[in-house]
Coordinates of C-alpha atoms and ligand atoms in Angstrom, one line a residue:
M1 CA 122.9 109.4 81.5
I2 CA 120.6 107.1 83.3
L3 CA 117.1 106.4 82.1
V4 CA 114.4 106.4 85.2
T5 CA 111.1 105.2 84.2
G6 CA 108.4 105.9 86.4
G7 CA 110.8 108.7 87.8
A8 CA 108.4 110.8 89.4
G9 CA 107.3 108.0 91.8
Y10 CA 108.1 107.4 95.4
I11 CA 110.8 105.1 94.9
A12 CA 112.3 106.8 91.7
S13 CA 112.3 110.0 93.2
H14 CA 114.3 109.1 95.9
T15 CA 116.7 107.0 94.0
C16 CA 116.9 110.5 91.4
I17 CA 118.4 112.1 94.2
E18 CA 121.4 109.7 94.8
L19 CA 122.0 109.1 91.4
L20 CA 122.4 112.6 91.1
Q21 CA 124.9 113.0 94.0
A22 CA 126.2 110.2 93.3
G23 CA 127.5 112.4 89.9
Y24 CA 124.9 110.8 86.8
E25 CA 122.9 112.8 84.7
V26 CA 119.0 111.4 85.0
L27 CA 116.5 111.5 82.4
A28 CA 113.2 110.8 83.7
I29 CA 110.1 109.4 82.4
D30 CA 106.7 109.1 84.0
N31 CA 103.2 109.4 82.5
L32 CA 101.9 110.9 86.2
S33 CA 99.2 108.4 86.3
N34 CA 100.3 107.9 90.0
A35 CA 102.7 110.7 90.6
S36 CA 103.0 114.4 90.5
K37 CA 105.6 116.6 88.6
E38 CA 106.6 118.4 91.7
S39 CA 108.5 115.5 93.5
L40 CA 110.8 115.8 90.9
Q41 CA 111.0 119.9 91.1
R42 CA 111.9 119.0 94.7
V43 CA 114.6 116.5 93.9
Q44 CA 116.4 119.3 92.0
K45 CA 115.9 121.8 94.9
I46 CA 117.5 119.2 97.9
T47 CA 120.3 118.1 95.1
G48 CA 121.1 121.8 93.4
K49 CA 121.4 119.7 90.4
K50 CA 119.0 119.6 87.1
L51 CA 117.4 116.1 85.6
T52 CA 115.7 115.9 82.3
F53 CA 111.9 114.9 82.7
I54 CA 109.9 113.5 79.7
K55 CA 106.0 113.4 80.7
G56 CA 104.9 110.1 78.5
D57 CA 103.7 106.9 78.6
I58 CA 106.2 104.0 78.4
R59 CA 104.3 101.9 76.4
N60 CA 104.4 104.5 73.8
E61 CA 106.7 103.0 70.8
Q62 CA 107.8 105.7 69.2
L63 CA 108.4 107.9 72.4
M64 CA 110.8 105.3 73.7
A65 CA 112.6 104.6 70.2
E66 CA 112.8 108.7 69.9
T67 CA 114.0 109.0 73.6
F68 CA 117.0 106.4 72.7
Q69 CA 117.9 108.1 69.7
Q70 CA 118.3 111.5 71.2
Y71 CA 120.1 110.9 74.5
N72 CA 123.2 108.7 75.4
I73 CA 121.4 106.3 78.2
A74 CA 124.5 103.8 79.8
A75 CA 121.8 102.7 82.0
V76 CA 117.7 102.4 82.5
I77 CA 116.2 101.5 85.8
H78 CA 112.5 100.6 85.2
F79 CA 110.0 101.8 88.2
A80 CA 107.3 102.1 86.0
G81 CA 104.0 100.2 86.7
L82 CA 100.8 99.9 88.6
K83 CA 101.4 98.1 92.2
A84 CA 98.3 98.3 93.8
V85 CA 97.4 94.2 94.9
G86 CA 93.6 94.7 95.4
E87 CA 93.4 96.7 92.3
S88 CA 95.2 94.4 90.2
C89 CA 92.6 91.6 91.3
A90 CA 90.3 93.9 89.9
M91 CA 91.6 95.2 86.9
P92 CA 94.2 92.3 86.0
L93 CA 94.2 93.4 82.2
E94 CA 94.8 97.0 83.1
Y95 CA 97.8 95.8 85.3
Y96 CA 99.0 93.1 82.8
D97 CA 98.8 95.8 80.3
N98 CA 101.0 98.5 82.1
N99 CA 103.3 96.7 83.6
I100 CA 104.0 93.9 81.0
N101 CA 103.4 96.1 78.0
S102 CA 106.0 98.7 79.4
T103 CA 108.5 96.4 79.9
L104 CA 108.4 95.1 76.3
V105 CA 108.3 98.1 74.5
L106 CA 111.2 99.1 77.0
T107 CA 113.1 96.7 76.2
Q108 CA 112.5 96.6 72.3
A109 CA 113.9 100.4 72.4
M110 CA 116.8 99.5 74.6
Q111 CA 117.9 96.1 72.1
A112 CA 117.1 98.7 69.1
A113 CA 119.5 101.2 70.7
N114 CA 122.1 98.7 71.9
C115 CA 121.7 99.8 75.7
K116 CA 121.2 96.4 77.4
K117 CA 122.3 97.4 81.0
L118 CA 118.9 96.9 83.3
V119 CA 117.5 97.5 86.8
F120 CA 114.2 96.0 87.2
S121 CA 112.0 96.9 90.2
S122 CA 110.6 93.7 91.1
S123 CA 109.2 92.5 94.7
A124 CA 108.9 90.1 97.4
T125 CA 105.6 89.4 96.2
V126 CA 107.4 86.9 93.8
Y127 CA 108.0 84.7 96.7
G128 CA 104.2 83.8 97.1
N129 CA 103.9 82.2 100.5
P130 CA 107.4 81.6 101.6
E131 CA 107.9 78.2 103.3
K132 CA 111.4 79.0 104.6
L133 CA 112.4 82.3 106.3
P134 CA 114.7 84.4 105.9
L135 CA 114.1 84.5 101.9
T136 CA 117.0 83.7 99.9
E137 CA 116.7 84.4 96.2
D138 CA 117.0 81.1 95.0
M139 CA 113.7 80.1 96.8
P140 CA 110.6 78.9 95.0
L141 CA 108.9 81.9 93.3
S142 CA 105.5 81.8 92.7
A143 CA 101.6 84.2 92.4
T144 CA 99.0 84.9 94.6
N145 CA 97.5 88.3 92.6
P146 CA 97.7 89.7 89.0
Y147 CA 100.4 92.5 90.4
G148 CA 102.5 89.8 91.5
R149 CA 102.1 87.3 88.5
S150 CA 103.0 90.5 86.5
K151 CA 106.3 90.9 88.5
L152 CA 107.1 86.9 87.8
I153 CA 106.1 87.3 84.3
I154 CA 108.8 90.2 83.8
E155 CA 111.5 88.6 85.5
E156 CA 110.9 85.4 83.7
I157 CA 110.6 87.3 80.3
L158 CA 114.3 89.4 81.3
R159 CA 115.8 85.9 82.0
D160 CA 114.8 85.0 78.4
L161 CA 117.2 87.6 77.2
P162 CA 120.5 86.7 77.7
I163 CA 119.8 83.2 76.7
A164 CA 118.8 84.7 73.1
D165 CA 122.1 86.7 73.1
A166 CA 124.0 83.9 73.8
I167 CA 122.2 81.3 71.0
K168 CA 122.9 84.6 68.4
Q169 CA 126.0 85.6 69.9
T170 CA 125.3 89.1 70.4
N171 CA 127.6 91.7 71.7
P172 CA 127.1 93.4 73.9
P173 CA 124.8 90.6 76.0
W174 CA 122.0 91.9 78.1
S175 CA 123.2 92.4 82.2
V176 CA 120.1 92.6 84.1
A177 CA 119.7 93.3 88.1
L178 CA 116.3 92.1 89.3
L179 CA 115.8 94.2 92.6
R180 CA 113.2 92.7 95.1
Y181 CA 112.0 95.2 97.3
F182 CA 110.7 93.9 100.2
N183 CA 108.6 97.1 102.0
P184 CA 110.0 100.5 101.8
V185 CA 108.7 103.2 104.0
G186 CA 110.1 106.2 104.8
A187 CA 111.5 109.6 103.2
H188 CA 114.1 111.6 102.4
Q189 CA 115.5 113.4 105.7
S190 CA 114.7 116.8 104.1
G191 CA 110.5 116.1 104.5
L192 CA 110.0 117.5 101.1
I193 CA 109.7 114.3 99.1
G194 CA 107.9 111.2 100.1
E195 CA 105.2 108.9 99.4
D196 CA 101.8 110.5 98.1
P197 CA 99.0 107.8 97.5
S198 CA 96.5 109.5 95.4
D199 CA 93.7 107.3 96.3
T200 CA 93.0 105.4 99.4
P201 CA 97.0 103.9 100.5
N202 CA 98.0 100.3 100.1
N203 CA 100.4 99.6 102.6
L204 CA 100.9 100.2 106.5
M205 CA 103.1 103.0 106.7
P206 CA 100.5 105.4 104.9
F207 CA 97.8 104.6 106.6
I208 CA 99.9 104.9 110.0
T209 CA 100.8 108.5 109.0
Q210 CA 97.4 109.6 107.9
T211 CA 95.7 108.8 110.9
A212 CA 98.3 110.2 113.1
I213 CA 97.9 113.5 111.0
G214 CA 94.1 113.2 111.9
R215 CA 92.8 112.2 108.2
R216 CA 91.8 108.9 109.4
E217 CA 90.3 108.1 112.8
K218 CA 92.2 105.0 113.4
L219 CA 94.4 102.4 112.2
A220 CA 92.6 98.7 111.0
I221 CA 95.3 95.9 112.6
F222 CA 94.4 93.3 110.3
G223 CA 94.5 90.3 112.8
D224 CA 96.3 89.8 115.8
D225 CA 96.4 85.9 116.0
Y226 CA 99.2 84.8 113.6
D227 CA 101.9 82.9 114.7
T228 CA 104.7 85.6 115.4
V229 CA 106.0 87.6 117.9
D230 CA 102.8 89.5 118.9
G231 CA 100.3 87.8 116.6
T232 CA 100.6 90.8 114.1
G233 CA 102.1 90.3 110.4
V234 CA 105.6 90.7 110.3
R235 CA 107.4 92.1 107.3
D236 CA 111.0 93.5 106.7
Y237 CA 110.4 97.4 106.2
I238 CA 113.6 99.1 104.5
H239 CA 114.0 103.0 104.5
V240 CA 113.6 104.1 100.8
V241 CA 116.8 106.1 101.0
D242 CA 118.7 102.8 101.6
L243 CA 116.5 101.1 99.0
A244 CA 117.5 104.3 96.8
L245 CA 121.3 103.5 97.5
G246 CA 120.6 100.1 96.8
H247 CA 119.6 101.2 93.1
V248 CA 122.8 103.4 92.7
K249 CA 125.5 100.3 93.6
A250 CA 123.3 97.9 91.2
V251 CA 124.0 100.7 88.2
E252 CA 127.8 101.0 89.2
K253 CA 127.8 97.0 89.1
L254 CA 126.4 96.9 85.9
L255 CA 128.7 99.4 84.8
S256 CA 131.5 98.4 86.0
A257 CA 134.3 96.3 84.3
G258 CA 132.9 92.9 85.4
G259 CA 129.4 94.1 85.5
I260 CA 126.6 91.4 86.0
E261 CA 126.3 88.3 84.2
G262 CA 123.0 87.5 82.6
V263 CA 120.1 88.2 84.7
Q264 CA 120.8 88.3 88.6
A265 CA 118.1 88.7 91.3
Y266 CA 118.9 90.7 94.8
N267 CA 116.8 90.5 97.8
L268 CA 116.7 94.5 99.1
G269 CA 115.6 94.5 102.3
T270 CA 117.2 95.2 106.1
G271 CA 116.9 91.1 107.1
T272 CA 115.0 91.6 110.1
G273 CA 110.9 91.1 110.5
I274 CA 108.8 93.7 112.4
S275 CA 105.5 93.4 113.3
V276 CA 102.9 95.7 113.1
L277 CA 102.3 96.6 116.4
E278 CA 106.1 97.1 116.8
M279 CA 105.9 99.5 113.9
L280 CA 103.3 101.0 115.8
N281 CA 104.7 101.7 118.9
A282 CA 108.4 102.6 117.5
F283 CA 106.3 105.3 115.8
A284 CA 104.5 106.3 118.7
K285 CA 107.5 106.4 120.9
T286 CA 109.9 108.1 118.4
N287 CA 107.4 110.9 117.1
K288 CA 105.4 111.4 120.3
V289 CA 102.1 111.1 118.7
K290 CA 99.1 108.9 119.4
V291 CA 97.7 106.5 116.7
P292 CA 94.3 105.1 117.5
Y293 CA 94.0 101.7 116.3
E294 CA 91.5 98.8 116.7
I295 CA 92.5 95.0 115.7
V296 CA 89.9 93.7 112.7
P297 CA 90.5 90.5 111.1
R298 CA 93.2 89.3 108.7
R299 CA 93.3 90.7 105.2
A300 CA 92.6 87.8 102.6
G301 CA 96.1 87.1 100.7
D302 CA 98.2 88.3 104.0
I303 CA 101.2 86.3 104.8
A304 CA 101.9 85.8 108.8
A305 CA 105.8 86.9 108.0
C306 CA 108.4 87.9 105.5
Y307 CA 111.9 88.5 105.7
A308 CA 114.9 88.8 103.5
D309 CA 118.5 87.1 103.4
V310 CA 120.5 90.0 102.0
S311 CA 123.5 88.4 101.9
R312 CA 124.1 88.6 98.3
A313 CA 123.1 92.0 97.8
K314 CA 126.0 92.6 100.4
K315 CA 128.8 90.3 98.6
E316 CA 127.8 91.2 95.1
L317 CA 126.4 94.9 95.4
N318 CA 128.3 96.2 98.2
W319 CA 125.5 97.2 99.7
Q320 CA 123.6 96.7 102.9
A321 CA 120.6 99.2 104.6
T322 CA 121.9 100.8 107.5
R323 CA 119.0 103.0 108.5
Q324 CA 117.1 101.6 111.4
L325 CA 113.2 101.5 112.2
E326 CA 113.6 104.7 114.5
D327 CA 114.7 106.6 110.9
M328 CA 112.2 104.8 109.1
V329 CA 109.1 106.2 111.6
K330 CA 110.7 109.4 112.1
D331 CA 111.2 109.9 108.3
S332 CA 107.8 108.8 107.6
W333 CA 106.2 111.2 110.3
H334 CA 108.4 114.4 109.0
W335 CA 107.4 114.0 105.5
Q336 CA 103.6 113.4 106.4
S337 CA 103.5 116.3 109.5
K338 CA 105.4 118.7 106.7
N339 CA 102.8 118.0 103.5
P340 CA 99.7 116.8 105.3
K341 CA 98.0 116.8 101.7
G342 CA 101.5 115.6 100.0
Y343 CA 102.4 117.1 97.2
K344 CA 99.3 119.3 96.6
N345 CA 100.5 121.6 99.3
Ligands
NAD401 P1 104.8 104.9 92.4 O1 103.2 104.6 92.1 O2 104.7 106.1 93.3 O3 105.8 104.6 91.0 C1 105.5 104.2 89.4 C2 105.7 105.3 89.0 O4 105.5 104.6 87.8 C3 104.7 106.7 89.3 O5 105.0 107.7 89.3 C4 103.6 106.5 88.0 O6 102.9 107.8 87.2 C5 104.7 105.7 86.6 N1 103.8 104.9 85.6 C6 103.0 103.9 85.9 N2 102.9 103.5 84.6 C7 103.3 104.4 83.8 C8 103.5 104.2 82.1 N3 103.1 103.4 81.5 N4 104.3 105.1 81.8 C9 105.1 105.8 82.7 N5 105.1 105.8 83.7 C10 104.4 105.2 84.5 O7 105.2 103.4 93.1 P2 106.6 103.1 93.6 O8 105.9 102.4 95.4 O9 107.9 104.3 93.8 O10 106.9 101.6 93.0 C11 108.1 101.7 92.3 C12 108.5 100.4 91.0 O11 108.8 99.7 92.6 C13 107.1 99.7 91.2 O12 107.3 99.1 89.6 C14 106.8 99.0 92.0 O13 105.7 97.7 91.7 C15 107.8 98.4 92.7 N6 107.7 97.8 93.8 C16 107.2 99.1 95.0 C17 106.9 98.5 96.4 C18 106.2 99.2 97.5 O14 105.8 98.7 98.2 N7 106.3 100.5 97.3 C19 107.3 96.8 96.8 C20 108.3 96.5 95.8 C21 108.3 96.6 94.2
WQD402 C1 102.0 95.3 106.2 C2 101.6 94.5 107.1 C3 99.5 93.9 107.0 C4 97.9 97.8 106.1 C5 102.5 94.6 99.9 C6 102.1 93.9 98.5 C7 103.7 93.4 98.5 C8 104.9 94.9 98.2 C9 104.7 95.6 99.4 C10 104.6 95.9 96.1 C11 100.7 93.8 107.0 C12 99.6 95.1 107.9 C13 98.6 96.6 106.5 C14 96.8 98.2 107.5 C15 97.8 96.4 108.9 N1 104.0 95.8 97.3 N2 98.5 96.3 107.6 N3 96.8 97.2 108.6 O1 101.2 93.1 102.4 O2 103.7 92.9 103.1 O3 103.3 94.3 100.8 O4 103.7 95.8 99.5 O5 105.6 94.6 95.5 O6 103.6 93.3 96.8 O7 101.6 93.3 98.8 O8 102.8 95.5 102.6 O9 101.9 97.5 103.9 O10 100.2 96.2 102.9 O11 101.1 95.4 105.0 O12 97.8 96.1 109.5 O13 95.7 99.4 107.5 O14 100.9 95.7 108.0 O15 98.5 92.8 107.5 O16 100.9 92.8 108.2 P1 102.4 93.9 102.1 P2 101.4 96.3 103.5

């Protein structure tokens, strides 16, 4: 069985589908602080398979200990966390508590149960303001906000675990995949599950789809004076189903005979940079909808461009993204137009 923390969330719910379809049993835990249980109902509807759900907070030590006693968990995918950059600047302690303490409680429970195979949701944010592109996994790391710092600190904590194994000669040793996601967008092609931000969105795609559906008057484009193809910010957008499949590959690798030695970081992106205007034009053209926009000043803390070198994931996980920009904009719109109020329909 695979334990999926934050299992009802955007990326996790898509990953649950791919895990179930690959034949894994899934146990999802979520405190539903930023998700609806409905997403997992729909996962079961899409796959025709059952998963086990526990509503709970993974900072709860007793709950985590009992969970590892009750279920035979082969590996954990740890998605649970808070993820809004702006909010993290206003509430750093909540972010450190939720993201770092949850990881400590989880890994302690894992260690006590001798389950030491972990996939962690990291982020391209750990590269800070990149000096060189594309980004390879061994480039310098830094953080520009508490959210990013929480990811960086967790990566460092996890790196200490196999070192301790070596000192104590414990077996089995920790085996950890740090998956650094670039910019996840899109939705399952059924249109049944997708991104459903409870408050104001943080990311570009939900702003685009909410504008297209009429929930917002226009999209604000944060700056058109960057040193990029058309002056707008460039990012490496990745379809969430490709991202989900990357998790299945990471789990397969962790459970394989060779496994993953110690802690290994993997960029999960497409390797291609897309500007805000390119994204907007692709969305309007593919979906034949108008998205009014205006150019506003740059957003504080934004970088001009960011995209991945994805060769390590290809070589070591046998994974690469296959979905194109058209799939990303089509599937994002399919989800939003079918579910104008998200899961509250
Ligand atoms: P999400 O908010 O949809 O999913 C996170 C889930 O974790 C939510 O369902 C939430 O209810 C749950 N959760 C939060 N704290 C919890 C706790 N203490 N106990 C139990 N459940 C808890 O976000 P997402 O976009 O699917 O992101 C998943 C992970 O990927 C996060 O760790 C995020 O930081 C990381 N990530 C996201 C992006 C992105 O742009 N979406 C990019 C890079 C990394
Ligand atoms: C993308 C581009 C904006 C909204 C953030 C986090 C990062 C990671 C992914 C979790 C930029 C522009 C956006 C809008 C706009 N999350 N934009 N108008 O900033 O690359 O990364 O999400 O780990 O940590 O920082 O993503 O989607 O916010 O922005 O013009 O209304 O779209 O300026 O160029 P970002 P984003």
